[in-house]
Coordinates of C-alpha atoms and ligand atoms in Angstrom, one line a residue:
X294 CA -4.0 -124.3 -200.6
X295 CA -1.9 -121.5 -199.1
X296 CA -3.3 -118.0 -199.3
X297 CA -1.5 -114.6 -198.9
X298 CA -3.2 -111.2 -198.0
X299 CA -1.2 -108.1 -197.2
X300 CA -2.4 -104.5 -196.4
X301 CA -0.8 -101.1 -196.1
X302 CA -2.9 -98.1 -195.3
X303 CA -3.6 -95.1 -193.0
X304 CA -6.2 -96.4 -190.6
X305 CA -5.3 -98.9 -187.9
X306 CA -7.3 -101.5 -189.6
X307 CA -4.8 -103.9 -191.1
X308 CA -5.9 -106.6 -188.7
X309 CA -9.5 -106.5 -189.8
X310 CA -8.7 -106.2 -193.5
X311 CA -6.3 -109.1 -193.5
X312 CA -8.5 -111.4 -191.5
X313 CA -11.4 -110.7 -193.8
X314 CA -9.2 -111.3 -196.9
X315 CA -8.0 -114.6 -195.4
X316 CA -11.6 -115.7 -194.8
X317 CA -12.4 -115.1 -198.4
X318 CA -9.6 -117.6 -199.2
X319 CA -10.9 -120.2 -196.7
X320 CA -12.6 -122.2 -199.5
X321 CA -9.2 -123.1 -200.9
X322 CA -8.5 -125.3 -198.0
X323 CA -5.9 -124.8 -195.3
X324 CA -4.6 -126.2 -192.0
X325 CA -3.4 -123.1 -190.1
X326 CA -3.5 -119.3 -190.3
X327 CA -1.4 -116.4 -189.1
X328 CA -1.0 -112.7 -189.2
X329 CA 2.0 -110.2 -188.6
X330 CA 1.6 -106.5 -188.1
X331 CA 4.1 -103.7 -187.7
X332 CA 3.3 -102.1 -184.3
X333 CA 5.5 -99.4 -182.8
X334 CA 8.7 -100.3 -184.5
X335 CA 8.3 -104.0 -183.9
X336 CA 6.6 -106.9 -185.7
X337 CA 3.9 -108.7 -183.7
X338 CA 3.0 -112.1 -185.1
X339 CA 0.1 -114.4 -184.1
X340 CA -0.5 -117.8 -185.7
X341 CA -2.5 -120.9 -184.9
X342 CA -3.1 -124.3 -186.3
X343 CA -6.7 -124.9 -187.4
X344 CA -9.4 -122.5 -188.6
X345 CA -9.2 -118.7 -188.9
X346 CA -11.6 -118.5 -186.0
X347 CA -8.9 -120.1 -183.7
X348 CA -6.6 -117.3 -184.8
X349 CA -9.2 -114.7 -184.2
X350 CA -9.6 -115.9 -180.6
X351 CA -5.9 -115.3 -179.9
X352 CA -5.8 -111.9 -181.5
X353 CA -8.8 -110.5 -179.6
X354 CA -6.6 -108.1 -177.8
X355 CA -7.2 -104.4 -178.5
X356 CA -3.5 -103.5 -178.8
X357 CA -3.1 -105.5 -182.0
X358 CA -3.7 -102.6 -184.3
X359 CA -1.6 -101.3 -187.2
X360 CA -1.6 -99.8 -190.6
X361 CA 0.6 -102.4 -192.1
X362 CA 0.6 -106.3 -192.1
X363 CA 0.5 -109.6 -193.9
X364 CA -1.5 -112.7 -193.3
X365 CA -1.5 -116.3 -194.5
X366 CA -3.5 -119.5 -194.6
X367 CA -1.2 -122.5 -194.8
X368 CA -1.6 -125.9 -196.4
X369 CA 1.3 -128.0 -195.2
X370 CA 4.1 -128.9 -197.6
X371 CA 7.3 -128.7 -195.5
X372 CA 6.6 -129.6 -191.9
X373 CA 3.4 -130.8 -190.4
X374 CA 0.5 -128.5 -189.6
X375 CA 1.4 -126.8 -186.3
X376 CA 1.5 -123.4 -184.6
X377 CA 5.2 -123.2 -185.2
X378 CA 5.1 -124.1 -188.8
X379 CA 2.1 -121.8 -189.6
X380 CA 3.1 -118.5 -191.4
X381 CA 4.2 -115.7 -191.0
X382 CA 7.9 -116.6 -190.3
X383 CA 10.5 -114.2 -189.0
X384 CA 14.3 -113.9 -188.9
X385 CA 16.2 -114.3 -185.6
X386 CA 15.7 -110.8 -184.1
X387 CA 12.2 -110.6 -185.5
X388 CA 12.8 -107.6 -187.8
X389 CA 11.8 -109.3 -191.1
X390 CA 8.6 -111.3 -191.5
X391 CA 7.5 -113.3 -194.4
X392 CA 4.4 -115.1 -195.8
X393 CA 5.0 -117.5 -198.6
X394 CA 3.0 -119.7 -201.0
X395 CA 4.9 -122.4 -203.0
X396 CA 8.1 -124.3 -202.4
X397 CA 11.7 -123.2 -202.1
X398 CA 13.5 -126.2 -203.7
X399 CA 17.0 -125.4 -202.4
X400 CA 15.9 -124.7 -198.9
X401 CA 17.9 -127.5 -197.3
X402 CA 21.1 -126.1 -198.9
X403 CA 20.2 -122.5 -197.8
X404 CA 19.4 -123.7 -194.4
X405 CA 22.7 -125.4 -193.9
X406 CA 24.6 -122.3 -195.2
X407 CA 22.6 -119.9 -192.9
X408 CA 23.3 -122.3 -190.0
X409 CA 27.0 -122.7 -190.6
X410 CA 27.9 -119.2 -191.8
X411 CA 25.5 -117.1 -189.8
X412 CA 24.7 -119.3 -186.7
X413 CA 21.0 -119.2 -187.5
X414 CA 18.8 -121.2 -185.2
X415 CA 15.6 -122.3 -186.9
X416 CA 12.3 -122.4 -185.1
X417 CA 10.2 -124.3 -187.7
X418 CA 10.6 -127.1 -190.2
X419 CA 9.5 -124.8 -193.0
X420 CA 11.2 -123.7 -196.1
X421 CA 9.6 -120.2 -195.6
X422 CA 11.7 -119.4 -192.4
X423 CA 14.8 -119.7 -194.6
X424 CA 13.5 -116.8 -196.7
X425 CA 13.1 -114.5 -193.7
X426 CA 16.6 -115.2 -192.5
X427 CA 18.0 -114.7 -196.0
X428 CA 16.4 -111.4 -196.4
X429 CA 17.4 -110.6 -192.8
X430 CA 21.1 -111.0 -193.5
X431 CA 20.9 -108.7 -196.5
X432 CA 18.9 -106.0 -194.8
X433 CA 20.5 -102.7 -194.3
X434 CA 17.6 -100.4 -194.3
X435 CA 16.3 -101.0 -197.8
X436 CA 13.8 -103.9 -197.9
X437 CA 13.4 -104.0 -201.6
X438 CA 17.2 -104.4 -202.1
X439 CA 17.4 -107.1 -199.5
X440 CA 14.5 -109.0 -201.0
X441 CA 16.2 -108.8 -204.5
X442 CA 19.4 -110.2 -203.1
X443 CA 17.6 -113.0 -201.3
X444 CA 15.6 -113.9 -204.4
X445 CA 18.8 -114.4 -206.4
X446 CA 19.6 -117.3 -204.1
X447 CA 16.1 -118.9 -204.1
X448 CA 15.1 -121.7 -206.4
X449 CA 11.6 -122.9 -206.7
X450 CA 7.9 -121.7 -207.3
X451 CA 6.7 -119.1 -204.9
X452 CA 5.0 -115.9 -204.1
X453 CA 6.1 -114.0 -201.0
X454 CA 5.0 -111.0 -199.0
X455 CA 7.5 -109.3 -196.7
X456 CA 7.5 -106.6 -194.1
X457 CA 10.3 -105.0 -192.1
X458 CA 10.0 -103.6 -188.5
X459 CA 12.2 -100.6 -189.5
X460 CA 10.0 -99.8 -192.5
X461 CA 6.5 -99.9 -191.4
X462 CA 5.3 -97.8 -194.3
X463 CA 6.5 -100.3 -196.9
X464 CA 5.6 -103.8 -198.1
X465 CA 7.5 -105.9 -200.7
X466 CA 6.1 -108.9 -202.6
X467 CA 7.6 -111.2 -205.2
X468 CA 6.0 -113.5 -207.7
X469 CA 7.8 -116.6 -209.3
X470 CA 5.5 -119.3 -210.6
X471 CA 2.8 -118.8 -207.9
X472 CA -0.1 -116.4 -208.2
X473 CA 0.1 -112.8 -206.9
X474 CA -1.8 -109.6 -207.4
X475 CA -1.7 -106.1 -206.0
X476 CA -4.9 -104.3 -205.3
X477 CA -5.1 -100.5 -205.7
X478 CA -7.0 -98.8 -203.0
X479 CA -7.4 -95.1 -202.0
X480 CA -4.9 -94.2 -199.4
X481 CA -4.2 -97.9 -199.0
X482 CA -2.9 -100.8 -201.1
X483 CA -3.0 -104.6 -201.0
X484 CA -1.4 -107.8 -202.0
X485 CA -3.0 -111.2 -202.3
X486 CA -2.5 -114.6 -203.8
X487 CA -6.1 -114.5 -205.3
X488 CA -8.4 -111.7 -206.3
X489 CA -11.5 -112.9 -204.2
X490 CA -9.4 -112.0 -201.1
X491 CA -9.5 -108.3 -202.1
X492 CA -13.0 -107.9 -203.7
X493 CA -14.6 -106.4 -200.5
X494 CA -12.1 -103.6 -200.8
X495 CA -10.9 -103.1 -204.4
X496 CA -11.7 -103.9 -208.0
X497 CA -8.7 -102.3 -209.6
X498 CA -5.9 -104.8 -209.6
X499 CA -2.4 -105.2 -211.0
X500 CA -1.7 -108.8 -212.2
X501 CA 1.9 -109.4 -211.2
X502 CA 4.0 -111.4 -213.6
X503 CA 6.7 -114.0 -213.0
X504 CA 10.0 -112.7 -211.6
X505 CA 8.5 -109.4 -210.7
X506 CA 8.8 -107.6 -207.4
X507 CA 6.2 -105.2 -206.1
X508 CA 7.0 -102.4 -203.6
X509 CA 3.9 -101.0 -202.0
X510 CA 3.3 -97.9 -199.8
X511 CA -0.1 -96.6 -198.8
X512 CA -0.1 -94.3 -201.8
X513 CA 1.9 -96.1 -204.4
X514 CA 2.6 -99.5 -206.1
X515 CA 5.7 -100.0 -208.0
X516 CA 6.4 -103.1 -210.0
X517 CA 10.0 -104.1 -211.0
X518 CA 11.3 -106.8 -213.3
X519 CA 14.1 -109.1 -212.4
X520 CA 16.6 -106.6 -213.6
X521 CA 15.1 -104.0 -211.2
X522 CA 13.7 -102.0 -214.0
X523 CA 10.4 -100.3 -213.4
X524 CA 7.5 -102.0 -215.3
X525 CA 4.3 -100.3 -216.5
X526 CA 1.2 -102.4 -216.0
X527 CA -2.3 -101.8 -217.1
X528 CA -4.9 -101.9 -214.4
X529 CA -7.1 -104.9 -214.5
X530 CA -10.8 -104.2 -213.6
X531 CA -12.5 -107.0 -211.9
X532 CA -16.1 -107.1 -213.1
X533 CA -17.4 -110.2 -211.4
X534 CA -19.2 -109.8 -208.1
X535 CA -18.0 -110.9 -204.6
X536 CA -21.6 -111.9 -204.1
X537 CA -21.3 -114.5 -206.9
X538 CA -19.0 -116.2 -204.4
X539 CA -21.6 -116.6 -201.7
X540 CA -23.9 -119.5 -201.2
X541 CA -27.1 -117.9 -202.5
X542 CA -29.6 -119.7 -200.4
X543 CA -28.1 -123.2 -200.7
X544 CA -26.7 -125.1 -197.7
X545 CA -23.4 -125.6 -199.5
X546 CA -21.5 -124.0 -202.4
X547 CA -21.3 -127.4 -204.1
X548 CA -25.1 -127.6 -204.4
X549 CA -25.4 -123.9 -205.5
X550 CA -22.8 -124.7 -208.2
X551 CA -24.5 -127.8 -209.3
X552 CA -27.6 -125.7 -209.8
X553 CA -25.7 -123.0 -211.6
X554 CA -24.8 -125.4 -214.4
X555 CA -27.6 -124.5 -216.9
X556 CA -26.6 -120.8 -216.6
X557 CA -22.9 -121.5 -216.9
X558 CA -23.4 -123.7 -219.9
X559 CA -25.6 -121.2 -221.6
X560 CA -23.0 -118.5 -220.9
X561 CA -20.1 -120.6 -222.2
X562 CA -22.0 -121.4 -225.4
X563 CA -23.6 -118.1 -226.2
X564 CA -20.4 -116.2 -225.8
X565 CA -19.0 -118.3 -228.6
X566 CA -21.9 -118.4 -231.0
X567 CA -22.9 -115.8 -233.6
X568 CA -26.5 -115.1 -234.4
X569 CA -26.3 -117.5 -237.3
X570 CA -25.1 -120.3 -235.1
X571 CA -21.4 -120.1 -236.2
X572 CA -18.8 -120.5 -233.6
X573 CA -16.6 -117.4 -233.2
X574 CA -13.2 -117.8 -231.8
X575 CA -12.7 -114.1 -231.1
X576 CA -9.3 -113.6 -229.5
X577 CA -8.2 -117.0 -230.6
X578 CA -6.0 -117.0 -233.8
X579 CA -6.5 -120.4 -235.2
X580 CA -6.6 -120.5 -239.0
X581 CA -7.6 -123.3 -241.3
X582 CA -3.9 -123.7 -242.1
X583 CA -3.2 -124.0 -238.5
X584 CA -5.8 -126.6 -237.9
X585 CA -4.8 -128.6 -241.0
X586 CA -1.2 -128.4 -239.8
X587 CA -1.8 -130.1 -236.5
X588 CA -1.0 -133.8 -236.7
X589 CA -1.9 -134.5 -233.1
X590 CA -3.7 -132.9 -230.1
X591 CA -2.4 -133.5 -226.6
X592 CA -4.9 -132.7 -223.8
X593 CA -3.2 -132.4 -220.4
X594 CA -4.9 -131.7 -217.0
X595 CA -5.4 -133.0 -213.5
X596 CA -8.4 -134.6 -211.6
X597 CA -11.8 -133.5 -212.8
X598 CA -10.2 -131.5 -215.6
X599 CA -8.5 -134.6 -216.8
X600 CA -11.8 -136.3 -216.9
X601 CA -13.2 -133.5 -219.1
X602 CA -10.2 -134.1 -221.3
X603 CA -11.2 -137.7 -221.9
X604 CA -14.6 -136.6 -223.2
X605 CA -12.7 -133.9 -225.3
X606 CA -10.6 -136.7 -226.9
X607 CA -13.7 -138.5 -228.0
X608 CA -15.2 -135.3 -229.4
X609 CA -12.1 -134.1 -231.3
X610 CA -11.3 -137.6 -232.7
X611 CA -14.9 -138.0 -233.9
X612 CA -15.5 -134.5 -235.1
X613 CA -12.1 -133.3 -236.4
X614 CA -10.5 -136.6 -237.1
X615 CA -7.2 -135.7 -235.4
X616 CA -5.6 -138.2 -233.1
X617 CA -5.7 -137.1 -229.4
X618 CA -3.7 -138.1 -226.5
X619 CA -5.0 -137.2 -223.0
X620 CA -2.5 -137.2 -220.1
X621 CA -2.4 -136.5 -216.5
X622 CA -0.2 -133.3 -216.1
X623 CA 2.1 -134.8 -213.4
X624 CA 2.9 -137.7 -215.6
X625 CA 3.3 -135.7 -218.9
X626 CA 5.9 -133.4 -217.5
X627 CA 8.3 -136.2 -216.7
X628 CA 7.7 -138.4 -219.7
X629 CA 9.5 -136.6 -222.5
X630 CA 6.4 -136.9 -224.6
X631 CA 6.1 -136.7 -228.4
X632 CA 5.3 -133.1 -228.8
X633 CA 6.5 -130.8 -231.6
X634 CA 5.4 -127.7 -233.5
X635 CA 2.6 -129.7 -235.2
X636 CA 1.0 -130.5 -231.9
X637 CA -2.0 -128.6 -230.5
X638 CA -1.5 -128.8 -226.7
X639 CA -4.7 -128.2 -224.7
X640 CA -4.4 -127.5 -221.0
X641 CA -7.6 -127.7 -219.1
X642 CA -7.8 -126.1 -215.7
X643 CA -10.5 -124.5 -213.6
X644 CA -8.1 -122.4 -211.5
X645 CA -5.5 -121.9 -214.0
X646 CA -3.0 -122.2 -211.2
X647 CA -2.4 -126.0 -211.0
X648 CA 1.3 -126.3 -210.8
X649 CA 1.6 -129.6 -212.7
X650 CA -0.7 -128.3 -215.5
X651 CA 1.4 -125.2 -215.7
X652 CA 4.6 -127.1 -215.8
X653 CA 3.3 -129.5 -218.4
X654 CA 2.3 -126.4 -220.5
X655 CA 5.7 -124.9 -220.3
X656 CA 7.3 -128.3 -221.3
X657 CA 5.0 -128.5 -224.4
X658 CA 5.8 -124.8 -225.2
X659 CA 9.5 -125.5 -225.1
X660 CA 9.0 -128.3 -227.6
X661 CA 7.3 -125.9 -230.0
X662 CA 3.6 -126.8 -229.4
X663 CA 0.8 -124.4 -229.9
X664 CA -0.9 -123.8 -226.5
X665 CA -4.6 -123.5 -226.2
X666 CA -6.0 -123.4 -222.6
X667 CA -9.5 -124.1 -221.3
X668 CA -9.6 -122.0 -218.1
X669 CA -12.1 -120.6 -215.7
X670 CA -10.2 -117.9 -213.9
X671 CA -9.4 -114.9 -216.1
X672 CA -5.9 -113.7 -215.8
X673 CA -4.7 -116.9 -214.1
X674 CA -1.2 -118.2 -214.8
X675 CA -2.3 -120.9 -217.3
X676 CA -4.3 -118.4 -219.2
X677 CA -1.5 -115.9 -219.3
X678 CA 1.1 -118.4 -220.5
X679 CA -1.0 -119.8 -223.3
X680 CA -1.1 -118.8 -226.9
X681 CA -4.9 -118.8 -226.8
X682 CA -7.5 -119.1 -224.1
X683 CA -11.0 -120.5 -224.3
X684 CA -12.6 -119.3 -221.1
X685 CA -15.3 -121.6 -219.5
X686 CA -17.3 -118.7 -218.0
X687 CA -18.6 -120.9 -215.1
X688 CA -18.1 -118.0 -212.6
X689 CA -16.2 -118.5 -209.5
X690 CA -16.2 -122.1 -208.3
X691 CA -15.9 -122.2 -204.5
X692 CA -16.7 -125.8 -203.5
X693 CA -13.5 -127.9 -203.6
X694 CA -15.4 -130.6 -205.6
X695 CA -15.6 -129.3 -209.1
X696 CA -19.0 -129.5 -210.8
X697 CA -19.9 -126.5 -213.0
X698 CA -16.3 -126.1 -214.1
X699 CA -16.4 -129.7 -215.4
X700 CA -19.6 -129.3 -217.4
X701 CA -18.4 -125.9 -218.9
X702 CA -15.1 -127.6 -219.7
X703 CA -17.0 -130.2 -221.6
X704 CA -18.9 -127.5 -223.5
X705 CA -15.6 -125.8 -224.5
X706 CA -14.3 -129.1 -225.7
X707 CA -17.4 -129.7 -227.9
X708 CA -17.0 -126.2 -229.4
X709 CA -13.3 -126.6 -230.1
X710 CA -13.9 -130.1 -231.7
X711 CA -16.9 -128.7 -233.8
X712 CA -14.9 -125.7 -234.9
X713 CA -11.9 -127.8 -236.0
X714 CA -14.1 -130.4 -237.6
X715 CA -16.2 -127.8 -239.5
X716 CA -13.0 -125.8 -240.6
X717 CA -11.3 -129.0 -241.8
X718 CA -14.4 -130.0 -243.6
X719 CA -14.7 -133.3 -241.8
X720 CA -18.3 -132.7 -240.7
X721 CA -21.0 -131.2 -243.0
X722 CA -23.1 -128.3 -242.4
X723 CA -26.2 -130.4 -241.6
X724 CA -24.5 -132.4 -238.8
X725 CA -22.8 -129.2 -237.5
X726 CA -26.1 -127.4 -237.2
X727 CA -27.8 -130.3 -235.6
X728 CA -25.0 -130.5 -233.0
X729 CA -25.2 -126.8 -232.3
X730 CA -28.9 -127.0 -231.8
X731 CA -28.4 -130.0 -229.5
X732 CA -25.9 -127.9 -227.4
X733 CA -28.4 -125.0 -227.3
X734 CA -31.0 -127.3 -225.8
X735 CA -28.6 -128.7 -223.1
X736 CA -29.3 -126.0 -220.4
X737 CA -33.0 -126.9 -220.4
X738 CA -32.3 -130.5 -220.4
X739 CA -29.9 -130.2 -217.6
X740 CA -32.6 -128.3 -215.6
X741 CA -34.9 -131.3 -216.2
X742 CA -32.3 -133.6 -214.6
X743 CA -31.9 -131.1 -211.7
X744 CA -35.6 -131.3 -211.2
X745 CA -35.2 -134.9 -210.3
X746 CA -33.0 -134.0 -207.3
X747 CA -35.5 -135.4 -204.8
X748 CA -35.4 -138.8 -206.4
X749 CA -31.6 -138.9 -206.4
X750 CA -31.7 -137.7 -202.7
X751 CA -33.8 -140.8 -202.0
X752 CA -31.3 -143.1 -203.7
X753 CA -28.5 -141.5 -201.8
X754 CA -30.5 -142.0 -198.5
X755 CA -30.9 -145.7 -199.3
X756 CA -27.3 -146.3 -200.1
X757 CA -25.4 -143.8 -198.0
X758 CA -24.0 -146.4 -195.6
X759 CA -22.3 -148.5 -198.4
X760 CA -18.5 -148.6 -198.0
X761 CA -17.8 -149.4 -201.6
X762 CA -19.4 -148.2 -204.8
X763 CA -18.6 -149.0 -208.4
X764 CA -19.2 -146.9 -211.6
X765 CA -19.2 -148.5 -215.0
X766 CA -19.9 -147.4 -218.5
X767 CA -18.7 -147.7 -222.2
X768 CA -17.4 -145.1 -224.5
X769 CA -17.9 -141.6 -223.1
X770 CA -19.9 -143.1 -220.2
X771 CA -16.6 -144.6 -218.9
X772 CA -15.1 -141.1 -218.8
X773 CA -18.2 -139.9 -216.9
X774 CA -17.9 -142.9 -214.6
X775 CA -14.4 -141.7 -213.6
X776 CA -15.8 -138.3 -212.7
X777 CA -18.8 -139.7 -210.8
X778 CA -16.4 -142.0 -208.8
X779 CA -14.0 -139.1 -208.0
X780 CA -16.9 -136.9 -206.8
X781 CA -18.2 -139.6 -204.4
X782 CA -14.8 -140.5 -202.9
X783 CA -13.5 -136.9 -202.5
X784 CA -16.5 -135.6 -200.5
X785 CA -18.0 -138.7 -198.8
X786 CA -14.7 -140.6 -198.2
X787 CA -16.4 -143.8 -199.6
X788 CA -14.1 -146.1 -201.5
X789 CA -15.3 -145.9 -205.1
X790 CA -14.0 -147.3 -208.2
X791 CA -14.7 -146.6 -211.9
X792 CA -14.0 -148.9 -214.8
X793 CA -14.9 -149.4 -218.4
X794 CA -17.7 -151.9 -218.3
X795 CA -16.0 -154.2 -220.8
X796 CA -13.0 -154.5 -218.5
X797 CA -15.0 -155.8 -215.5
X798 CA -14.7 -159.5 -216.5
X799 CA -10.9 -159.2 -216.7
X800 CA -10.5 -159.0 -213.0
X801 CA -12.6 -156.5 -211.2
X802 CA -15.8 -158.5 -211.3
X803 CA -14.2 -160.6 -208.6
X804 CA -15.2 -157.8 -206.1
X805 CA -18.8 -157.8 -207.1
X806 CA -21.0 -159.6 -204.5
X807 CA -24.5 -159.6 -202.9
X808 CA -25.4 -156.0 -202.2
X809 CA -22.5 -154.3 -204.0
X810 CA -23.7 -150.9 -205.3
X811 CA -22.9 -150.3 -209.0
X812 CA -23.8 -147.2 -211.0
X813 CA -24.3 -148.4 -214.6
X814 CA -24.2 -145.6 -217.1
X815 CA -25.9 -146.7 -220.3
X816 CA -26.6 -143.5 -222.2
X817 CA -25.1 -144.5 -225.6
X818 CA -27.6 -145.9 -228.0
X819 CA -25.2 -147.8 -230.0
X820 CA -23.7 -149.5 -227.0
X821 CA -26.9 -150.0 -225.1
X822 CA -27.2 -153.8 -225.8
X823 CA -23.6 -154.3 -224.7
X824 CA -24.1 -152.4 -221.5
X825 CA -27.2 -154.5 -220.7
X826 CA -25.1 -157.6 -221.0
X827 CA -22.6 -156.1 -218.6
X828 CA -25.4 -155.1 -216.2
X829 CA -26.8 -158.6 -216.4
X830 CA -23.4 -160.1 -215.5
X831 CA -23.1 -158.1 -212.3
X832 CA -26.8 -158.4 -211.4
X833 CA -26.4 -162.2 -211.5
X834 CA -23.8 -161.7 -208.7
X835 CA -26.3 -159.9 -206.5
X836 CA -25.2 -156.2 -207.1
X837 CA -27.7 -153.4 -206.5
X838 CA -27.7 -151.5 -209.8
X839 CA -28.6 -147.9 -210.3
X840 CA -29.0 -147.4 -214.0
X841 CA -28.6 -144.1 -215.8
X842 CA -30.1 -144.1 -219.3
X843 CA -32.0 -142.0 -221.8
X844 CA -35.8 -141.9 -221.4
X845 CA -36.3 -144.1 -224.4
X846 CA -34.2 -147.0 -223.1
X847 CA -36.6 -148.4 -220.6
X848 CA -35.4 -152.1 -220.8
X849 CA -32.8 -151.1 -218.3
X850 CA -35.5 -151.1 -215.6
X851 CA -35.7 -155.0 -215.6
X852 CA -32.0 -155.2 -214.6
X853 CA -31.8 -152.3 -212.1
X854 CA -32.9 -151.6 -208.6
X855 CA -33.3 -147.9 -209.6
X856 CA -33.0 -146.0 -212.8
X857 CA -32.4 -142.2 -213.4
X858 CA -33.5 -141.2 -216.7
X859 CA -32.0 -138.4 -218.8
X860 CA -33.8 -136.5 -221.5
X861 CA -33.3 -137.7 -225.0
X862 CA -30.3 -136.3 -226.7
X863 CA -27.5 -137.1 -229.2
X864 CA -25.1 -139.8 -227.8
X865 CA -22.2 -137.4 -228.2
X866 CA -23.4 -134.9 -225.6
X867 CA -24.7 -137.2 -222.9
X868 CA -21.8 -136.5 -220.5
X869 CA -23.2 -133.0 -220.0
X870 CA -26.3 -134.6 -218.4
X871 CA -25.1 -138.0 -217.1
X872 CA -22.6 -136.5 -214.7
X873 CA -25.4 -134.4 -212.9
X874 CA -27.1 -137.3 -211.0
X875 CA -23.7 -138.5 -210.0
X876 CA -22.8 -135.1 -208.6
X877 CA -26.2 -134.9 -206.7
X878 CA -25.8 -138.4 -205.4
X879 CA -22.3 -137.7 -204.1
X880 CA -23.6 -134.5 -202.4
X881 CA -26.4 -136.2 -200.6
X882 CA -24.3 -139.2 -199.6
X883 CA -21.8 -136.8 -198.1
X884 CA -24.6 -134.8 -196.4
X885 CA -26.1 -138.0 -194.9
X886 CA -22.7 -139.0 -193.6
X887 CA -22.2 -135.5 -192.1
X888 CA -19.0 -134.7 -194.1
X889 CA -17.6 -131.3 -194.7
X890 CA -19.0 -131.1 -198.2
X891 CA -17.4 -127.8 -199.4
X892 CA -14.0 -128.4 -197.8
X893 CA -13.3 -132.1 -197.7
X894 CA -10.4 -133.3 -195.6
X895 CA -6.9 -133.4 -197.1
X896 CA -8.0 -131.5 -200.3
X897 CA -7.5 -128.0 -201.5
X898 CA -9.3 -126.0 -204.3
X899 CA -6.2 -124.9 -206.0
X900 CA -3.2 -127.2 -206.1
X901 CA -0.2 -124.9 -206.5
X902 CA 2.4 -127.4 -205.3
X903 CA 3.7 -130.5 -207.0
Ligands
LIG34 C1 -12.0 -132.5 -208.1 C2 -11.3 -131.4 -208.5 C3 -9.8 -131.6 -208.8 C4 -9.4 -130.6 -209.9 C5 -7.9 -130.7 -210.1 C6 -7.4 -129.7 -211.2 O1 -13.4 -132.2 -207.8 O2 -11.7 -130.3 -208.4 O3 -9.6 -132.9 -209.2 O4 -10.1 -130.8 -211.0 O5 -7.2 -130.4 -208.9 O6 -7.6 -128.4 -210.8 P1 -7.7 -127.3 -211.9 O7 -8.9 -127.6 -212.8 O8 -7.9 -126.0 -211.1 O9 -6.4 -127.3 -212.6

């Protein structure tokens, strides 16, 4: 997804700082990169399709030095990936230059107006170029005022960074529904779409809110609201380490993050548990009356986070006896759903910046729902716009394929369900305490599964050339099947499909033939016999079956080519363990097929467009 970095300082090091910042955002996915610097009263821009290394090759020249500049990594939305469409974009006489994340919804209208009334000739197909021209026509020596006038005409969700040739000692940035921060340096200041871009240089950050404009010089950062009133903002101190975002000895971030799951889960759990095992919701104001007043829970998310929501539904319905709907954010927001002031709306998002999830949250808020979010990135948009936040504490997740965010999201959902159930009096103390003990044991049990990595690697080696894989399960195993299937397809590009096992015979079994690979998840004791029957049905048609079951359920061996065993645990919490072999399998299949594991094609880490 697009990334913005801007720098204004004293030394001629803008190029180095911006390129370094852009590299820190590479993990988000992008198709082109560019940089613009104020040099001797002019703006010099270089941009190139492909990786940042391509850009570096064309800016090798020594004269490309400046104290002020902006840079961008683009993920195409308007106009194909190309040198011309890459950011930054400038106005006709190259005096105003802009980088932009997000979408300008009325750009066609603005483009026509600029063409007809001002004779503007556009060089690219982007909505961003419209912004540069718009600011250009209002510019009369005061960049801030020109940006304010332009913004009045722009509709959409965006963050922009702007420089002017005539004011090389100033930079202006605006946030509207797309992430933006300002970094506070010494004798220099920064803007960025994401904090990791700046961590090499600063830890003191201003989180910019919606409809705010920031004016930066090397010594000063001023934040204005939409009425041009100066805003006071507390400094946000970033405590997490940039090194946490490095690979730490693994070949890929994805594998590192898979192995970080025991630690992440332990962190998520222990931050919410008192010494006596009671769940504390510090910072979350949810009283008994509130909980008893909810007649429905709506869980809304996208992709992997949505799959975590499916497990959350099972947990909340079972433990708190409140009906739960789970919806995909891009569907929810256009459905006019039944949400009111008795609804608890739970948004799940690793990044906290997924536009559809954010829009769904706002929709629910408008209808009066109470908003609780389960988020990994502190200070992200979803977190800031929620009534309460339950952080996942997974640490930065860099690989595009989500792993540790998913399992920590599950942990949060169990804790929320347990808290609600216990507060409402649906579950007794004994069951509650047993569940908590079970959760405490999960990091060690997950480590046991991780210790089986070599066996799973062998299974991946054996099947890595299959072109089609199925995942089946019942109950929460079907939710985990969806996640296993998504992991495999997104990083290995194999066509995979997940289905509730009982549904197979209603159509999909037609696709099962000699040699079809099927992962059969059979972790639920009370559904084990039923799953064995489903497995027999497909085995009879010649499928290769990889079973996933608890250690005690050895009968599955007779029907499977391979079995991956999980440590014994309560049925309710098996998703925390069962997903792990599927993550490792997907990883090794992608590795054997020489895929770009951390940055799969066509995907981005943070989806800030519709
Ligand atoms: C898949 C994956 C995506 C995200 C989805 C939502 O591995 O990571 O499906 O889960 O794009 O992202 P967040 O959780 O940031 O809202």
